[in-house]
Every structure is written in C-alpha cells, then in structure tokens.
Amino acid sequence: MRAVALGGGHGLHATLSALRRITSDVTAVVTVADDGGSSGRLRRELGLLPPGDLRQALSALAAAEDGGGLWSEVFQHRFGGDGALAGHAVGNLLLAGLFEVLGDPVAALDEAARLVGVSGRVLPMSVEPLEIEAEVTGLDNGGVSRIRGQVAVASTPGQVRRITLHNPEHPDHPPAAAPQAVRAVLDADVVFLGPGSWFTSVLPHLLLPDLHDALVRTTATKVVVLNLIPQPGETAGFSPERHLDVLFEHAPRLRVDAVIADKDSVPTPARLRHAAVGLGGRAHLADIADQGVAGRHDPDALASCVREALGLARDQ
C-alpha cells in the first residue's frame, strides 16, 4: 500500500509513526512555511527551506524503522548553552548542509533518508520557502487584520478566518508545488491530511494549485485525521466539525473518504458524522489519544483505526 501523508510538525510525526505500522511504502509531503526557532534562523541566514518539519518527518520514519533508535534521537537532539549553536537541532544543521552541498532539496532529503536507513521518503510540498498570510478577526481594530508568518499566525490571540500562501521572493506568482510531491499524491493508494496545526501545517497543502489539483484528481482513498484538542490562536473554540468546514472553505472541490477522530474529543458525534458525509466520507471514532502525553495521538491506536477505516486485515 502506497501511503502519502501531508502535514508538518508533531501532527505529521504521529501519522507517519502510525502508518509505518501498516506499510513500508510511506511518503511524507511536508509544509515549508516555518519561520520560527532553529528553522527560522537557518531560513533567514542561509535562504534555505526551513528544515524543522522535514527533520521531524525523517525522525518519525527512522524511529519506526529501528524501533526508536539512535538516528531518530540524534536528529531530534538540540544543542544547549548560549552560543551560536544553542537551540539548533542536529537534524536541522545536517539538512541545511545537504541543501547547500547538493543544491536540490529533494535530492538532499533522499540522501538524508538513505543516511538514516529509512525506506520511506520525505518530500517538501514546494522547493521554495513559503510565507503564510492570514485574515484574522478579534484583534484591536475590531475588523479584519492581515498577519504574516507561521509563528504570528499560530500564536495570534485573534480568530483565524482564512489563509493564503505566498513566495516572498516572487509575490506576483502563485507558489509552485514540488513535482515529486504532486506525483506521489497521484500515484498513492491512500492520502492523509492531518492531524496538526490546521492553518499552518494542514491547509497550506491545499493552497498550492498543482498539489490541490492532484488531491482532487487522485484515485487514492483520502483520509482526514482530526486533532485531539483545539489549538490556542489557530483553532480556539473550534468544534471537530468546524475543522472540516474550514477544510471545505479552502478547497471546495475536495472530497474525502474517511474522517478519523478521538471519540472523547467529539462532544456531538452526530454533527461530525453529518459533516463527514458532507465531504463525501464517513466518520470513524475511536480511542486514539496517548494516555501518557496530553494532546498526542497514540501511534498503535491510530494505526488500528486507520486499518478499520481502510478495511484492512489486522496483519496488513
């Protein structure tokens, strides 16, 4: 089964960890709009793709390959102290070096995957560093404000209504998707959206025209995995079904086959089931939260729910 997961950060990490329990043919398509922390520093200083979410995806696949061993831990290790390296993750620096030496982010990520010994693939959704712009209400002026940047959007005290995506180097041209990411979606047997930061990790994939078109046209089974809790700023006060409404608002032609949610995170299951039907799919509710880490999915439980949603036997 060829599985493709779209997203970024911890949400994509959860999906990849679950999928590797089901199939060895997993491709991650990762957002490239981060402008904070170590990734933001490397992006500003070197003009490279922000590597943090790409690193997270490689780490998830590495952990799944060898049971959570050394390479996953090294990639995620952050330097301490107060010098120039403070706060940088080892994997971020390694990817930045590969980007510069090879001059091709896709080739660099393929080499990183080979280095850590994973059979899956990690692709950027675009080979251009992108910028998110959001329409936000509830700020001081009382109207609609526009804010730019992933960190600003993720941390706004207002209510995000809509986002757009830009290449700050070429603001007059629509951002282009990586052709390899488009091909992966078209060739997939199953495609996953979410969980993750809804406006800054999940929805951006729908705003690249070529990738959006591929998601609409692919014959793959399409699965949306919802977050366990609303996120302050981005989705504060959102119900589970509101997440689907926003998805439809940004991609009216998109239809999905399944919506997966933690049953304890859905106060009104009938509303979510109705919203899923509106997108062409069926809701699957199960206990998929990690009982030891608040706000995180349990990879084994999520994998089990995915199997059910896809009609797979337990040993597949």
CSV table of C-alpha atoms in Angstrom, one decimal:
chain,number,residue,atom,x,y,z
A,1,MET,CA,0.0,0.0,0.0
A,2,ARG,CA,1.4,3.3,-1.1
A,3,ALA,CA,0.6,5.9,1.6
A,4,VAL,CA,1.2,9.6,1.4
A,5,ALA,CA,0.8,11.9,4.5
A,6,LEU,CA,0.6,15.6,4.2
A,7,GLY,CA,1.3,18.0,7.1
A,8,GLY,CA,4.1,19.2,9.4
A,9,GLY,CA,5.4,19.1,12.9
A,10,HIS,CA,4.2,16.8,15.6
A,11,GLY,CA,0.9,16.0,13.8
A,12,LEU,CA,2.7,14.6,10.8
A,13,HIS,CA,5.1,12.7,13.1
A,14,ALA,CA,2.0,11.0,14.6
A,15,THR,CA,0.6,10.0,11.3
A,16,LEU,CA,3.9,8.7,10.0
A,17,SER,CA,4.5,6.7,13.1
A,18,ALA,CA,1.1,5.1,12.7
A,19,LEU,CA,1.4,4.4,9.0
A,20,ARG,CA,4.8,2.6,9.4
A,21,ARG,CA,3.0,0.1,11.5
A,22,ILE,CA,0.9,-0.7,8.4
A,23,THR,CA,3.1,-0.3,5.4
A,24,SER,CA,6.8,0.3,4.5
A,25,ASP,CA,5.8,2.5,1.5
A,26,VAL,CA,5.2,5.8,3.2
A,27,THR,CA,5.9,9.3,1.7
A,28,ALA,CA,5.7,12.4,3.8
A,29,VAL,CA,4.8,15.7,2.0
A,30,VAL,CA,5.9,18.4,4.4
A,31,THR,CA,5.0,22.1,4.7
A,32,VAL,CA,7.8,24.6,4.2
A,33,ALA,CA,6.5,27.8,5.7
A,34,ASP,CA,8.0,27.7,9.2
A,35,ASP,CA,9.7,30.9,10.2
A,36,GLY,CA,10.4,30.3,13.9
A,37,GLY,CA,13.1,28.8,16.1
A,38,SER,CA,16.0,27.0,14.6
A,39,SER,CA,14.3,26.6,11.3
A,40,GLY,CA,13.6,30.3,11.1
A,41,ARG,CA,17.1,31.2,11.9
A,42,LEU,CA,18.5,28.9,9.2
A,43,ARG,CA,16.0,30.2,6.7
A,44,ARG,CA,16.9,33.8,7.3
A,45,GLU,CA,20.6,33.3,7.5
A,46,LEU,CA,21.1,30.9,4.6
A,47,GLY,CA,18.0,31.4,2.4
A,48,LEU,CA,17.2,27.7,2.6
A,49,LEU,CA,14.0,25.7,3.1
A,50,PRO,CA,13.1,25.6,6.8
A,51,PRO,CA,14.3,22.2,7.8
A,52,GLY,CA,12.4,21.6,11.1
A,53,ASP,CA,9.3,19.9,9.9
A,54,LEU,CA,11.3,17.9,7.3
A,55,ARG,CA,13.5,16.7,10.2
A,56,GLN,CA,10.5,15.7,12.2
A,57,ALA,CA,9.3,13.5,9.4
A,58,LEU,CA,12.7,11.9,8.9
A,59,SER,CA,12.9,11.3,12.6
A,60,ALA,CA,9.4,9.6,12.7
A,61,LEU,CA,10.4,7.2,9.8
A,62,ALA,CA,13.8,6.5,11.4
A,63,ALA,CA,12.1,5.6,14.7
A,64,ALA,CA,9.7,3.3,13.0
A,65,GLU,CA,12.4,1.5,11.1
A,66,ASP,CA,14.6,0.7,14.0
A,67,GLY,CA,12.3,0.8,17.0
A,68,GLY,CA,13.2,4.3,18.0
A,69,GLY,CA,16.9,4.1,18.0
A,70,LEU,CA,19.9,6.3,17.7
A,71,TRP,CA,19.3,8.2,14.4
A,72,SER,CA,15.9,9.4,15.5
A,73,GLU,CA,17.4,10.6,18.8
A,74,VAL,CA,20.4,12.3,17.1
A,75,PHE,CA,18.2,14.1,14.6
A,76,GLN,CA,16.0,15.5,17.3
A,77,HIS,CA,18.8,16.5,19.7
A,78,ARG,CA,19.1,20.2,20.3
A,79,PHE,CA,22.3,21.9,21.4
A,80,GLY,CA,22.3,23.7,24.7
A,81,GLY,CA,24.3,26.6,26.0
A,82,ASP,CA,24.2,30.2,24.8
A,83,GLY,CA,26.5,30.1,21.8
A,84,ALA,CA,25.8,30.2,18.1
A,85,LEU,CA,24.5,26.6,18.1
A,86,ALA,CA,22.2,27.0,21.0
A,87,GLY,CA,18.7,25.8,20.1
A,88,HIS,CA,19.6,24.3,16.8
A,89,ALA,CA,18.6,20.6,16.2
A,90,VAL,CA,21.3,18.4,14.8
A,91,GLY,CA,19.0,17.2,12.0
A,92,ASN,CA,18.3,20.8,11.0
A,93,LEU,CA,22.0,21.5,10.6
A,94,LEU,CA,22.6,18.3,8.7
A,95,LEU,CA,19.7,19.1,6.3
A,96,ALA,CA,20.9,22.6,5.8
A,97,GLY,CA,24.4,21.3,4.9
A,98,LEU,CA,22.9,18.8,2.4
A,99,PHE,CA,20.7,21.5,0.9
A,100,GLU,CA,23.8,23.7,0.2
A,101,VAL,CA,26.1,20.9,-1.0
A,102,LEU,CA,23.6,19.2,-3.3
A,103,GLY,CA,21.7,22.4,-4.3
A,104,ASP,CA,18.4,20.3,-4.6
A,105,PRO,CA,16.2,19.9,-1.6
A,106,VAL,CA,14.6,16.8,-2.9
A,107,ALA,CA,17.9,15.1,-3.6
A,108,ALA,CA,19.1,16.2,-0.2
A,109,LEU,CA,16.2,14.7,1.6
A,110,ASP,CA,16.5,11.4,-0.4
A,111,GLU,CA,20.2,11.3,0.7
A,112,ALA,CA,19.2,12.0,4.3
A,113,ALA,CA,16.7,9.2,4.2
A,114,ARG,CA,19.4,6.9,2.8
A,115,LEU,CA,21.8,8.0,5.5
A,116,VAL,CA,19.4,7.2,8.4
A,117,GLY,CA,18.4,4.0,6.7
A,118,VAL,CA,14.7,4.5,6.2
A,119,SER,CA,12.6,3.0,3.3
A,120,GLY,CA,10.1,5.8,3.3
A,121,ARG,CA,10.5,9.2,1.5
A,122,VAL,CA,10.3,12.8,2.8
A,123,LEU,CA,9.4,15.5,0.3
A,124,PRO,CA,8.9,19.2,0.6
A,125,MET,CA,5.5,20.4,-0.6
A,126,SER,CA,7.5,23.1,-2.5
A,127,VAL,CA,11.2,23.7,-3.1
A,128,GLU,CA,10.6,27.4,-2.4
A,129,PRO,CA,10.4,28.7,1.2
A,130,LEU,CA,6.9,30.0,1.5
A,131,GLU,CA,5.0,32.5,3.7
A,132,ILE,CA,1.6,32.2,5.2
A,133,GLU,CA,-0.7,35.2,5.4
A,134,ALA,CA,-3.9,35.1,7.4
A,135,GLU,CA,-7.1,37.1,7.7
A,136,VAL,CA,-7.8,37.4,11.4
A,137,THR,CA,-10.7,38.9,13.4
A,138,GLY,CA,-10.9,39.9,17.0
A,139,LEU,CA,-7.8,42.0,17.3
A,140,ASP,CA,-7.6,45.6,18.5
A,141,ASN,CA,-9.1,47.3,15.4
A,142,GLY,CA,-12.3,45.2,15.6
A,143,GLY,CA,-12.2,44.4,11.9
A,144,VAL,CA,-10.3,42.0,9.7
A,145,SER,CA,-6.5,42.2,10.1
A,146,ARG,CA,-3.8,40.6,7.9
A,147,ILE,CA,-0.9,39.0,9.6
A,148,ARG,CA,2.1,37.2,8.1
A,149,GLY,CA,4.4,34.4,9.1
A,150,GLN,CA,3.8,30.9,10.5
A,151,VAL,CA,4.7,31.9,14.1
A,152,ALA,CA,2.5,35.0,14.0
A,153,VAL,CA,-0.5,33.0,12.7
A,154,ALA,CA,0.0,30.2,15.1
A,155,SER,CA,0.2,32.5,18.1
A,156,THR,CA,-2.4,35.2,17.2
A,157,PRO,CA,-4.9,36.0,20.0
A,158,GLY,CA,-7.5,36.6,17.3
A,159,GLN,CA,-9.6,34.2,15.3
A,160,VAL,CA,-8.0,33.0,12.0
A,161,ARG,CA,-10.6,33.0,9.2
A,162,ARG,CA,-8.6,32.2,6.1
A,163,ILE,CA,-5.1,31.8,4.9
A,164,THR,CA,-3.2,32.4,1.7
A,165,LEU,CA,0.3,31.2,0.7
A,166,HIS,CA,3.0,33.3,-1.0
A,167,ASN,CA,6.6,33.0,-2.1
A,168,PRO,CA,8.1,36.2,-0.7
A,169,GLU,CA,10.8,36.2,-3.4
A,170,HIS,CA,8.1,36.2,-6.1
A,171,PRO,CA,5.0,37.7,-4.7
A,172,ASP,CA,3.2,38.1,-8.0
A,173,HIS,CA,3.4,34.4,-9.0
A,174,PRO,CA,1.4,31.6,-7.4
A,175,PRO,CA,3.8,29.3,-5.4
A,176,ALA,CA,4.7,26.1,-7.1
A,177,ALA,CA,4.4,22.6,-5.7
A,178,ALA,CA,7.3,20.2,-5.9
A,179,PRO,CA,6.6,17.9,-8.9
A,180,GLN,CA,7.7,14.9,-6.9
A,181,ALA,CA,5.0,15.7,-4.3
A,182,VAL,CA,2.3,16.0,-6.9
A,183,ARG,CA,3.4,12.7,-8.4
A,184,ALA,CA,3.3,11.0,-5.0
A,185,VAL,CA,-0.3,12.1,-4.4
A,186,LEU,CA,-1.4,11.0,-7.9
A,187,ASP,CA,0.3,7.6,-7.5
A,188,ALA,CA,-0.8,6.9,-3.9
A,189,ASP,CA,-3.3,4.3,-2.7
A,190,VAL,CA,-4.2,6.4,0.3
A,191,VAL,CA,-3.6,10.0,1.2
A,192,PHE,CA,-3.8,11.5,4.7
A,193,LEU,CA,-4.4,15.1,5.8
A,194,GLY,CA,-3.8,16.0,9.4
A,195,PRO,CA,-3.5,16.0,12.3
A,196,GLY,CA,-1.5,19.1,13.0
A,197,SER,CA,-1.8,22.9,13.2
A,198,TRP,CA,-4.8,23.3,11.0
A,199,PHE,CA,-4.0,26.7,9.4
A,200,THR,CA,-0.2,26.4,9.3
A,201,SER,CA,0.5,22.7,8.7
A,202,VAL,CA,-2.5,21.1,7.1
A,203,LEU,CA,-4.3,23.7,5.0
A,204,PRO,CA,-1.2,25.1,3.2
A,205,HIS,CA,-1.0,22.0,1.1
A,206,LEU,CA,-4.4,22.8,-0.4
A,207,LEU,CA,-3.2,26.3,-1.5
A,208,LEU,CA,-0.6,25.1,-4.0
A,209,PRO,CA,-2.5,24.9,-7.2
A,210,ASP,CA,-0.8,21.8,-8.6
A,211,LEU,CA,-0.9,20.0,-5.3
A,212,HIS,CA,-4.6,21.0,-4.8
A,213,ASP,CA,-5.4,19.7,-8.2
A,214,ALA,CA,-3.6,16.4,-7.5
A,215,LEU,CA,-5.6,15.9,-4.3
A,216,VAL,CA,-8.8,16.5,-6.1
A,217,ARG,CA,-7.9,14.2,-9.0
A,218,THR,CA,-6.2,11.3,-7.3
A,219,THR,CA,-7.9,8.0,-7.1
A,220,ALA,CA,-6.4,7.4,-3.7
A,221,THR,CA,-8.6,6.9,-0.6
A,222,LYS,CA,-8.4,10.2,1.2
A,223,VAL,CA,-8.4,10.3,5.0
A,224,VAL,CA,-8.6,13.3,7.3
A,225,VAL,CA,-7.3,12.8,10.9
A,226,LEU,CA,-8.6,15.4,13.3
A,227,ASN,CA,-6.7,17.0,16.2
A,228,LEU,CA,-7.4,15.9,19.8
A,229,ILE,CA,-7.9,19.4,21.1
A,230,PRO,CA,-8.4,22.9,19.6
A,231,GLN,CA,-5.2,25.0,19.5
A,232,PRO,CA,-4.9,28.4,21.1
A,233,GLY,CA,-4.9,31.1,18.4
A,234,GLU,CA,-5.4,29.0,15.3
A,235,THR,CA,-8.5,27.0,16.2
A,236,ALA,CA,-9.5,28.2,19.6
A,237,GLY,CA,-13.2,27.3,20.1
A,238,PHE,CA,-13.4,25.1,17.0
A,239,SER,CA,-15.6,22.0,17.2
A,240,PRO,CA,-14.4,18.9,15.3
A,241,GLU,CA,-16.9,19.6,12.5
A,242,ARG,CA,-15.7,23.2,12.2
A,243,HIS,CA,-12.2,21.9,11.2
A,244,LEU,CA,-14.0,20.1,8.3
A,245,ASP,CA,-15.9,23.3,7.4
A,246,VAL,CA,-12.7,25.2,7.2
A,247,LEU,CA,-11.1,22.5,5.0
A,248,PHE,CA,-14.0,22.8,2.6
A,249,GLU,CA,-13.9,26.6,2.6
A,250,HIS,CA,-10.2,26.4,1.4
A,251,ALA,CA,-10.8,23.5,-1.0
A,252,PRO,CA,-14.4,23.3,-2.1
A,253,ARG,CA,-13.8,20.6,-4.7
A,254,LEU,CA,-12.0,18.3,-2.3
A,255,ARG,CA,-13.8,15.1,-1.2
A,256,VAL,CA,-12.7,12.7,1.4
A,257,ASP,CA,-13.5,9.1,2.2
A,258,ALA,CA,-12.9,8.9,5.9
A,259,VAL,CA,-12.6,11.2,8.9
A,260,ILE,CA,-10.8,9.8,11.9
A,261,ALA,CA,-11.2,11.4,15.4
A,262,ASP,CA,-10.7,10.5,19.0
A,263,LYS,CA,-14.2,9.7,20.4
A,264,ASP,CA,-13.5,11.6,23.7
A,265,SER,CA,-12.7,14.7,21.7
A,266,VAL,CA,-16.0,14.8,19.9
A,267,PRO,CA,-18.8,16.2,22.1
A,268,THR,CA,-21.5,15.7,19.4
A,269,PRO,CA,-20.7,12.7,17.3
A,270,ALA,CA,-23.9,13.1,15.1
A,271,ARG,CA,-22.7,16.5,13.9
A,272,LEU,CA,-19.3,15.2,13.0
A,273,ARG,CA,-20.8,12.3,11.1
A,274,HIS,CA,-23.0,14.7,9.2
A,275,ALA,CA,-20.1,17.0,8.4
A,276,ALA,CA,-18.0,14.0,7.2
A,277,VAL,CA,-20.9,12.9,4.9
A,278,GLY,CA,-21.0,16.4,3.5
A,279,LEU,CA,-17.4,15.9,2.4
A,280,GLY,CA,-18.2,12.6,0.9
A,281,GLY,CA,-16.9,10.4,3.7
A,282,ARG,CA,-17.6,8.5,6.9
A,283,ALA,CA,-16.5,9.4,10.4
A,284,HIS,CA,-14.6,6.8,12.4
A,285,LEU,CA,-14.4,7.5,16.2
A,286,ALA,CA,-12.1,5.5,18.4
A,287,ASP,CA,-9.8,5.8,21.5
A,288,ILE,CA,-6.7,7.1,19.7
A,289,ALA,CA,-5.3,9.6,22.3
A,290,ASP,CA,-2.0,8.8,24.0
A,291,GLN,CA,-2.9,8.4,27.7
A,292,GLY,CA,0.6,9.3,28.8
A,293,VAL,CA,1.2,12.5,26.7
A,294,ALA,CA,-1.6,15.1,26.6
A,295,GLY,CA,-2.6,16.2,23.2
A,296,ARG,CA,-0.8,13.5,21.3
A,297,HIS,CA,-2.1,10.6,19.3
A,298,ASP,CA,-1.2,7.0,20.3
A,299,PRO,CA,0.5,5.5,17.1
A,300,ASP,CA,-0.7,2.0,17.8
A,301,ALA,CA,-4.3,3.1,18.4
A,302,LEU,CA,-4.2,5.4,15.4
A,303,ALA,CA,-2.8,2.6,13.2
A,304,SER,CA,-5.7,0.3,14.3
A,305,CYS,CA,-8.3,2.9,13.5
A,306,VAL,CA,-6.7,3.5,10.1
A,307,ARG,CA,-6.9,-0.2,9.4
A,308,GLU,CA,-10.6,-0.2,10.2
A,309,ALA,CA,-11.2,2.9,8.1
A,310,LEU,CA,-9.4,1.3,5.1
A,311,GLY,CA,-10.9,-2.1,5.6
A,312,LEU,CA,-7.5,-3.8,6.1
A,313,ALA,CA,-7.0,-7.0,7.9
A,314,ARG,CA,-5.0,-6.8,11.2
A,315,ASP,CA,-1.9,-8.3,9.8
A,316,GLN,CA,-1.6,-5.9,6.9
